[in-house]
Coordinates of N, CA, C and O and ligand atoms in Angstrom, one line a residue:
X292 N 2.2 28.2 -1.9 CA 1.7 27.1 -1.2 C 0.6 27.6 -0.2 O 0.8 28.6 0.5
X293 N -0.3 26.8 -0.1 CA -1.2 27.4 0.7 C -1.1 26.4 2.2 O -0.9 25.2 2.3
X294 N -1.2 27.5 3.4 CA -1.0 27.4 4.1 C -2.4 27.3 5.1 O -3.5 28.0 4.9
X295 N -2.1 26.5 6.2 CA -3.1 26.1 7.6 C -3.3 27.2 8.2 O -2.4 27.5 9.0
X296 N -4.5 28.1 8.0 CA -4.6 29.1 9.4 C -5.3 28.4 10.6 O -6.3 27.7 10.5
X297 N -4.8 28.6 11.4 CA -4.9 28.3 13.0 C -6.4 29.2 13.7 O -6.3 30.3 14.2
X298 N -6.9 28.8 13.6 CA -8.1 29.4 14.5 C -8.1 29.6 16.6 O -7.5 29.2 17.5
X299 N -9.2 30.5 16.2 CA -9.1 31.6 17.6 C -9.1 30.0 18.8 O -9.4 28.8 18.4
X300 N -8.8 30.3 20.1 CA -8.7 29.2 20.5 C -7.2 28.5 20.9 O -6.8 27.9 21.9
X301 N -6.4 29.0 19.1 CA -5.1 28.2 19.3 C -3.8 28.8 20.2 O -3.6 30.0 20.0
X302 N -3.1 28.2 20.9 CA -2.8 29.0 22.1 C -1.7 29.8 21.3 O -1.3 30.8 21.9
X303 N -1.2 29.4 20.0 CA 0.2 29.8 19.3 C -0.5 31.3 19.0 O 0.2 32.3 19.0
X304 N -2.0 31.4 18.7 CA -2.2 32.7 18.5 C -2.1 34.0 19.8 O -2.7 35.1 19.7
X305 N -1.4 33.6 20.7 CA -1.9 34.6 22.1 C -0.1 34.6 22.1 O 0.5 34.8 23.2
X306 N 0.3 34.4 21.3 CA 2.6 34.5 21.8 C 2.6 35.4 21.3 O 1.8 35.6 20.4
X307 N 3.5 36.2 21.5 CA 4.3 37.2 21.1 C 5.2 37.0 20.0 O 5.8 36.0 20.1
X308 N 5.4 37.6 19.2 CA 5.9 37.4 18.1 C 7.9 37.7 18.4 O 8.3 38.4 19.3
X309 N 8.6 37.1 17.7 CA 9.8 38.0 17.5 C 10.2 38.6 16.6 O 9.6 38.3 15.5
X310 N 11.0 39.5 16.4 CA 11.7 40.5 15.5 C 12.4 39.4 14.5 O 13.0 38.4 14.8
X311 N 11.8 40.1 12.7 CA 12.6 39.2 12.1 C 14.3 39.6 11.5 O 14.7 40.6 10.9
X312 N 15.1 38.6 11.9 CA 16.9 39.4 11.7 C 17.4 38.7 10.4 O 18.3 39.0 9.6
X313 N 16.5 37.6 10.3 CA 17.2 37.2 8.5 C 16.3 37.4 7.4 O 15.3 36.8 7.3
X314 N 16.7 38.0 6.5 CA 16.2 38.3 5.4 C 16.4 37.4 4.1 O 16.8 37.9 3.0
X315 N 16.1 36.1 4.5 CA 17.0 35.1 3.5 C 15.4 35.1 2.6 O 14.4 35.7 2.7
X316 N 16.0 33.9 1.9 CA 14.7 32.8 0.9 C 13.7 32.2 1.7 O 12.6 31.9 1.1
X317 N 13.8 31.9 3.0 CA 13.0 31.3 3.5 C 11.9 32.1 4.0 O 10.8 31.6 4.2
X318 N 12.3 33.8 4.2 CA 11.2 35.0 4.5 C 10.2 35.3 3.2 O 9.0 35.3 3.0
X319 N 11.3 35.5 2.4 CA 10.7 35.4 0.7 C 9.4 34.7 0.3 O 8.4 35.1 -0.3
X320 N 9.6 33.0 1.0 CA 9.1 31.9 1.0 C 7.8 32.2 1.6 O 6.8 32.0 0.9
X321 N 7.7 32.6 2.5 CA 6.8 32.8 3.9 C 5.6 34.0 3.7 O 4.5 33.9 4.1
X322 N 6.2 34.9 3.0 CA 5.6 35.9 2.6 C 4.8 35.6 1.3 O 3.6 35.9 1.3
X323 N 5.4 34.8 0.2 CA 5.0 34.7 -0.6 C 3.8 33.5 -0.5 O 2.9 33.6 -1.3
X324 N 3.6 32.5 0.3 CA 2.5 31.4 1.0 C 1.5 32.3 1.5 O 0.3 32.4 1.1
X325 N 1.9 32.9 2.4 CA 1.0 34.2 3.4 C 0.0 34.6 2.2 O -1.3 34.4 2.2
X326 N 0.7 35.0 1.4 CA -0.3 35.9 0.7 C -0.7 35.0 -0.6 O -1.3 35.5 -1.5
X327 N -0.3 34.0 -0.5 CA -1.7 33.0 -1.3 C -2.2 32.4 -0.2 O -2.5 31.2 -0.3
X328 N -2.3 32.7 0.6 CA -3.1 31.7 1.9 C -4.4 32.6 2.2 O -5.6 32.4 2.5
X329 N -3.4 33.7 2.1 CA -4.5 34.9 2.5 C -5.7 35.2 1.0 O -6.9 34.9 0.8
X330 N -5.1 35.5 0.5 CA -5.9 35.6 -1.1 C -7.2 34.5 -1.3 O -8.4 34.8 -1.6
X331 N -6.8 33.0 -1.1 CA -7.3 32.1 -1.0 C -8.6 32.1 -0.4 O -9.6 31.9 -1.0
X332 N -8.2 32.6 1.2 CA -8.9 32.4 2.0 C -10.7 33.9 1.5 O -11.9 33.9 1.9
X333 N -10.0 34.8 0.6 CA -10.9 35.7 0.7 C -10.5 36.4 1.7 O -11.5 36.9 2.3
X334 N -9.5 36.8 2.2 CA -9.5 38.2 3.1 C -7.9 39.3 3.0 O -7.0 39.1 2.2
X335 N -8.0 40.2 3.8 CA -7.2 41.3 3.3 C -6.1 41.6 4.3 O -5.4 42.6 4.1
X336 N -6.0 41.0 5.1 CA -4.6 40.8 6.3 C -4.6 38.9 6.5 O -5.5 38.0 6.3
X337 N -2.9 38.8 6.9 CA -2.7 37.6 7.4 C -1.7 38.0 8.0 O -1.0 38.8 7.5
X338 N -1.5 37.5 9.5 CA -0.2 38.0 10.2 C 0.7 36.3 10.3 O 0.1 35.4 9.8
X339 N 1.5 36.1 10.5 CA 2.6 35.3 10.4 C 2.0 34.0 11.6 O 1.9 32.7 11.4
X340 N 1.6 34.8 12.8 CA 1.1 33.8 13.8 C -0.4 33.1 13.4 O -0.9 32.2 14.1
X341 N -0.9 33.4 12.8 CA -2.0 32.7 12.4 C -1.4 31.4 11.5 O -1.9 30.3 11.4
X342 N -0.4 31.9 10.8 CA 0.0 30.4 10.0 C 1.1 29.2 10.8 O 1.4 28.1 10.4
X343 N 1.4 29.6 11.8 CA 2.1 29.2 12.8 C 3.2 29.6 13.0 O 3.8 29.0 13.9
X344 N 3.9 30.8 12.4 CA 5.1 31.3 12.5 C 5.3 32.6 13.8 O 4.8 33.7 13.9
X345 N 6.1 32.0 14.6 CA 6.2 32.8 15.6 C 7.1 34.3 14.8 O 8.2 34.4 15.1
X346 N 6.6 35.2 13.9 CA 7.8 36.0 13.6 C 7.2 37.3 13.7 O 6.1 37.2 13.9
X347 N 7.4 38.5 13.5 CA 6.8 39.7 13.3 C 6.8 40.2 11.7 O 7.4 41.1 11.1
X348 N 5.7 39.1 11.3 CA 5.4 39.1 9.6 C 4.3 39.1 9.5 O 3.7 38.5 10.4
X349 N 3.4 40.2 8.1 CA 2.8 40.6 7.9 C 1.6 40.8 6.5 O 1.6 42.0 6.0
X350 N 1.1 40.1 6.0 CA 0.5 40.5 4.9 C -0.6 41.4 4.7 O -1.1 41.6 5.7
X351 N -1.1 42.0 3.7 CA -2.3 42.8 3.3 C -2.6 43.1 2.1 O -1.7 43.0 1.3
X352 N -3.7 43.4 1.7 CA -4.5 43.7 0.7 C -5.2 44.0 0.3 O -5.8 43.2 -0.4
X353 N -6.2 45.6 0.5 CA -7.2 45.7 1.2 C -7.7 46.1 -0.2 O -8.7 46.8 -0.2
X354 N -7.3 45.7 -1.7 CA -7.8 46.1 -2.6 C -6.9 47.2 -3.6 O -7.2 47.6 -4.7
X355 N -5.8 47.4 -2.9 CA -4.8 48.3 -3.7 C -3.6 47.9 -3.9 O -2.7 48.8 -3.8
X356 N -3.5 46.9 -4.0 CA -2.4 45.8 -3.8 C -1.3 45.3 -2.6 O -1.2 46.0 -1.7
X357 N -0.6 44.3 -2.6 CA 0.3 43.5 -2.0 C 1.0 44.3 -0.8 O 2.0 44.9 -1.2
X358 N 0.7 44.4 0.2 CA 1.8 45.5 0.9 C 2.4 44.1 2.3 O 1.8 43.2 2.8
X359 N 3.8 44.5 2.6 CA 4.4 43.2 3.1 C 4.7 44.1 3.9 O 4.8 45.3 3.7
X360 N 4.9 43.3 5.4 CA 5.2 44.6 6.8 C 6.2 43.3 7.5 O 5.7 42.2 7.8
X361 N 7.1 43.5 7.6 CA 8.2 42.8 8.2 C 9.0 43.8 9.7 O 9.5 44.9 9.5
X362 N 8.8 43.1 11.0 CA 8.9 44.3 11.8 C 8.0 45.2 12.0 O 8.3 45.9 12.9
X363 N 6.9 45.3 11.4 CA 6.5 46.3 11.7 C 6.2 47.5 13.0 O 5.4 47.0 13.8
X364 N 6.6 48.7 13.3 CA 6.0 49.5 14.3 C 5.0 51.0 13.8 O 4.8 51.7 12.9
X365 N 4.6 50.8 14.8 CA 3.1 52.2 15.0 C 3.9 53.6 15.4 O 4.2 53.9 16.6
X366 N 4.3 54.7 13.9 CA 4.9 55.9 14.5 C 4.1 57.0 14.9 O 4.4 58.0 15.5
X367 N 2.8 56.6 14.5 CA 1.6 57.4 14.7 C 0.2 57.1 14.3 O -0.1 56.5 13.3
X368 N -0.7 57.8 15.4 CA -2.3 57.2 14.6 C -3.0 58.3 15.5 O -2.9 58.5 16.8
X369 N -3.8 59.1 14.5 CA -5.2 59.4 15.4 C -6.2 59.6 14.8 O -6.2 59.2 13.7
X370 N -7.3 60.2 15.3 CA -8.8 59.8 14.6 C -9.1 58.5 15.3 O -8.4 57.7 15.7
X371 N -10.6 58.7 15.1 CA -11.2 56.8 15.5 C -12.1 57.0 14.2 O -12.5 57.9 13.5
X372 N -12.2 55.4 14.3 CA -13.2 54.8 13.4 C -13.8 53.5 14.6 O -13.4 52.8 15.5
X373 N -15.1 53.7 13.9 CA -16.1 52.1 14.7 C -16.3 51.5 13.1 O -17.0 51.9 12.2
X374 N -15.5 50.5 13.2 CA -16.4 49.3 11.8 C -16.5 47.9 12.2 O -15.8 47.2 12.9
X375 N -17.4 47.8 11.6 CA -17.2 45.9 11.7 C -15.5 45.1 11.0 O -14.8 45.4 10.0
X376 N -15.3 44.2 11.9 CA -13.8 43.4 11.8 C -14.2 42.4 11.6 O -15.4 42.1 11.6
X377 N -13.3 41.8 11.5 CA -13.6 39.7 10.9 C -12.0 39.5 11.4 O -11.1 40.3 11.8
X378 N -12.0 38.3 11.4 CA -10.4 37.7 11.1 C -10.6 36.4 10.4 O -11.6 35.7 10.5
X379 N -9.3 36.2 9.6 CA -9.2 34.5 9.1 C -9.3 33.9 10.0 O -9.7 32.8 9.7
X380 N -9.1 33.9 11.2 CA -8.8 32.7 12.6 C -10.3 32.6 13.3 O -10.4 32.0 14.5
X381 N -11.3 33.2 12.5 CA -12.4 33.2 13.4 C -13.6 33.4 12.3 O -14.6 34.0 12.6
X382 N -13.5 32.9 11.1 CA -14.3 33.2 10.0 C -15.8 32.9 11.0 O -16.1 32.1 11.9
X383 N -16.7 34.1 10.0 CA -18.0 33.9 10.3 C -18.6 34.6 11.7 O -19.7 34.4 12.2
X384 N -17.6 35.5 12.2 CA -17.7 36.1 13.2 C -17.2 37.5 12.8 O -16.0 37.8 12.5
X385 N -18.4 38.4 13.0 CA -17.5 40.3 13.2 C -18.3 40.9 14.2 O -19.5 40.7 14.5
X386 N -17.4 41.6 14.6 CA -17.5 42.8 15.3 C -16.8 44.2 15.5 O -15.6 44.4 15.3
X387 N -17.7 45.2 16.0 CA -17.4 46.3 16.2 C -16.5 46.8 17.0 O -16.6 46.9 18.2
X388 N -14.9 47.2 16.0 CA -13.9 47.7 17.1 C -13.6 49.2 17.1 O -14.3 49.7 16.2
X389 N -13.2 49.7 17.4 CA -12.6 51.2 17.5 C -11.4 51.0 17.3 O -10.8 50.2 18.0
X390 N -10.9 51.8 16.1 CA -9.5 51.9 15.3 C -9.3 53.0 15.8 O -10.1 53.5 16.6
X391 N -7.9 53.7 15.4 CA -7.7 55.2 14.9 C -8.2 55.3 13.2 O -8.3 54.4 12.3
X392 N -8.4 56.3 13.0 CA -8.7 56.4 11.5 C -7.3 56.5 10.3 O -7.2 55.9 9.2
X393 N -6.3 57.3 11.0 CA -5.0 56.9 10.6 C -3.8 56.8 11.1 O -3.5 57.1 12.2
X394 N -3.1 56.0 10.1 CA -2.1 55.1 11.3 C -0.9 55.4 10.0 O -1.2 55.6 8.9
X395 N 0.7 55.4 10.7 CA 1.3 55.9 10.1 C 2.1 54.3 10.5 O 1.4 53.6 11.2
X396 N 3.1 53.9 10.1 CA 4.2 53.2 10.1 C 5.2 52.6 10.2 O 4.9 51.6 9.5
X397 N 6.6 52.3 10.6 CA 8.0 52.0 9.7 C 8.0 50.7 9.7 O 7.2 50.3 10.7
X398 N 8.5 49.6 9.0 CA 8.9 48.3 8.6 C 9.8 47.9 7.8 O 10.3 48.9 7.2
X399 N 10.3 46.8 7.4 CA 11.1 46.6 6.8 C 10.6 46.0 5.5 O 9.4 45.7 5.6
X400 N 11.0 45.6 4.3 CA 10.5 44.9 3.5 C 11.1 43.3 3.6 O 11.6 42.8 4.5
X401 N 10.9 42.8 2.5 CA 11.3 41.5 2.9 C 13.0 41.0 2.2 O 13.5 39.9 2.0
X402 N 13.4 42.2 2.0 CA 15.3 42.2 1.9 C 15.6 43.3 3.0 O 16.6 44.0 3.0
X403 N 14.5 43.5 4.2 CA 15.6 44.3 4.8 C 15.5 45.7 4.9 O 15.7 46.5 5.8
X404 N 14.9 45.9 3.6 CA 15.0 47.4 3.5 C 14.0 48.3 4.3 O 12.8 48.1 4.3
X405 N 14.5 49.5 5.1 CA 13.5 50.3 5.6 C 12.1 51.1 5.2 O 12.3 52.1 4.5
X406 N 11.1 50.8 5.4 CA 10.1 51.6 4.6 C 8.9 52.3 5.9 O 8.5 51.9 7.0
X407 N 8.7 53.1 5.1 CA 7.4 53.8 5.9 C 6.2 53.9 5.1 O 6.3 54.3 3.9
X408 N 5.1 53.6 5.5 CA 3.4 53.9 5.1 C 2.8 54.8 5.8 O 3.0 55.3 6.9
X409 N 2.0 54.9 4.9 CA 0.3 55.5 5.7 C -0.9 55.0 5.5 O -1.0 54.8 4.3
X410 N -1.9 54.7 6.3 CA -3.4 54.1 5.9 C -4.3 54.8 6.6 O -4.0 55.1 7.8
X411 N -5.2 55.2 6.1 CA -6.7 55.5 6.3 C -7.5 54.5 5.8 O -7.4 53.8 4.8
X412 N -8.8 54.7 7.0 CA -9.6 54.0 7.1 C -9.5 52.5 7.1 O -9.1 51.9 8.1
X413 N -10.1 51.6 5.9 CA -9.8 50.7 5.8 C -8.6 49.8 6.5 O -8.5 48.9 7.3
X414 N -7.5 50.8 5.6 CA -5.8 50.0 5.4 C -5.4 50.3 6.8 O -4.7 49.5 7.5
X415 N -5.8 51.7 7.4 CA -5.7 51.6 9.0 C -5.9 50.4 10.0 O -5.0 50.1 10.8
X416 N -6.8 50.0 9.8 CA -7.5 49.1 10.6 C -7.1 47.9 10.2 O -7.1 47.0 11.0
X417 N -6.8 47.6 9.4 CA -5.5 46.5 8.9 C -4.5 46.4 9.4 O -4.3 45.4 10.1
X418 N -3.5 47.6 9.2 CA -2.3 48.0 9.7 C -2.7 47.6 11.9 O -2.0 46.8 12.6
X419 N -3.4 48.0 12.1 CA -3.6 47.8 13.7 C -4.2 46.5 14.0 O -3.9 46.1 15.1
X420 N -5.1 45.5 12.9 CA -5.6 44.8 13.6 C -4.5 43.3 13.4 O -4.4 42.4 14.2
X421 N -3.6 43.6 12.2 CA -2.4 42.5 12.1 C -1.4 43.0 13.3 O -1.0 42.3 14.2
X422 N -1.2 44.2 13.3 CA 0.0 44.1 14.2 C -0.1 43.8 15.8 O 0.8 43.9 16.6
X423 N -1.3 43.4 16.0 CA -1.8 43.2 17.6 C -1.7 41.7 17.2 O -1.5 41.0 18.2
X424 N -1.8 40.8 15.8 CA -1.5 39.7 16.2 C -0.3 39.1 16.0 O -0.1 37.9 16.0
X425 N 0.8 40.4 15.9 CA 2.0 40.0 16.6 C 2.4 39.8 18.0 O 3.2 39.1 18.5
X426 N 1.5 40.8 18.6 CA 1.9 41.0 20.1 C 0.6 39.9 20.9 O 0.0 40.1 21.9
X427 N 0.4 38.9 19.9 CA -1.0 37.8 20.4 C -2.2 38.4 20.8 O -3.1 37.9 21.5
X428 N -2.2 39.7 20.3 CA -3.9 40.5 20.8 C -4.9 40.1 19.5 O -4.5 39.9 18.3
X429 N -6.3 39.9 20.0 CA -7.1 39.4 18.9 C -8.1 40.3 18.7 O -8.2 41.1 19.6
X430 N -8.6 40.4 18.1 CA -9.7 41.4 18.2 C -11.0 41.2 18.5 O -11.8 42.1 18.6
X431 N -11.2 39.8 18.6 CA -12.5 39.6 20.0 C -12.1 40.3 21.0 O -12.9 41.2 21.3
X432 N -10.6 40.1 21.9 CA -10.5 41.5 23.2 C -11.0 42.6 23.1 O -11.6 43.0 24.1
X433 N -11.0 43.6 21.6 CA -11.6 44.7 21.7 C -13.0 44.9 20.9 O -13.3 46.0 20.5
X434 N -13.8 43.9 20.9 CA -15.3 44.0 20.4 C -16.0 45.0 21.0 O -15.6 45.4 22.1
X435 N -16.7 45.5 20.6 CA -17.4 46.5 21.5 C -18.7 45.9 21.4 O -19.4 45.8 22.4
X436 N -19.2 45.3 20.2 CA -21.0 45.1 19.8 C -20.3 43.7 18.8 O -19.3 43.9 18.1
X437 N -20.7 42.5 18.9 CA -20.6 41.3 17.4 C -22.0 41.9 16.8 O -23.0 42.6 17.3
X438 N -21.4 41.0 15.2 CA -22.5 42.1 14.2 C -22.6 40.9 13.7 O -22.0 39.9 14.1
X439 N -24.1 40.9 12.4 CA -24.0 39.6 11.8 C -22.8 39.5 10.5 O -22.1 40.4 10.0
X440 N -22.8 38.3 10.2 CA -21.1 38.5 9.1 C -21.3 39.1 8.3 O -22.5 39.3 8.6
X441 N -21.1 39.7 7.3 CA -20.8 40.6 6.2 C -19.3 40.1 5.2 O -18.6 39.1 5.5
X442 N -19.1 40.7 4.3 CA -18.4 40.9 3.4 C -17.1 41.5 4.2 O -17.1 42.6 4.8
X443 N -15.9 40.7 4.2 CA -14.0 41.2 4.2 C -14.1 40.9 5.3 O -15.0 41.1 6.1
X444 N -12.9 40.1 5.3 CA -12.2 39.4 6.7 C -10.8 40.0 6.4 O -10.3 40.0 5.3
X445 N -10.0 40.5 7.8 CA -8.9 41.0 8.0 C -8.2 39.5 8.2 O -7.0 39.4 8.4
Ligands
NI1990 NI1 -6.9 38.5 12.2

């Protein structure tokens, strides 16, 4: 099912997310909308609060397939990168943020289970720019320069 993304502005996008503790059908459910909402939309992250769900959920796809981040935390990142960003909640707008270039992981999957990642470049900057919109950070706060739009929205 495709779902309403909420655009920059909306106050539900600046809350803090909570930890998710049930791993039922209804996470299944949620994940599985996300990521036709996201697909839909043409871009390669959707976090949970952009569709209205206060939770610490996570989609991506930066071209190598489906990766689901439930809980997610940052066990490590360094290197920078400067690239142009986008978001779904702000289509038609990018700018230049400073990432780390890699970023390391743990999360859960969507039964629960513990997993760890790694991303460079791209999938970095994914990994960092969804999980700040669990903690309601956007990434207009960290613009450095807006660019004209281009091609891939996080
Ligand atoms: Ni975004």
């Amino acid at each position: 099912m495709i779902l309403e993304i909420l655009k920059f502005g909306d106050p539900v996008l600046r809350e803090h997310c909570e930890e998710v503790t049930e791993f039922d059908d209804k996470l299944g459910k949620l994940l599985d909308d996300m990521y036709e909402t996201m697909l839909d939309a043409d871009g390669i992250g959707l976090a949970a609060p952009q569709v209205g769900v206060l939770k610490r959920v996570v989609v991506i796809d930066t071209g190598d397939g489906r990766i689901e981040l439930v809980n997610p935390v940052i066990t490590a990142m360094w290197g920078k990168q400067y690239e142009a960003e986008g978001c779904l909640s702000c289509v038609g707008k990018r700018g230049i943020v400073k990432r780390p270039a890699h970023v390391r992981l743990k999360a859960q999957n969507r039964f629960g289970k513990p997993i760890k990642l790694r991303g460079r470049e791209l999938l970095a900057r994914a990994f960092c720019h969804e999980i700040d919109h669990l903690n309601g950070i956007l990434y207009e706060d960290k613009v450095i320069e807006w660019v004209e739009d281009e091609e891939g929205k996080e």
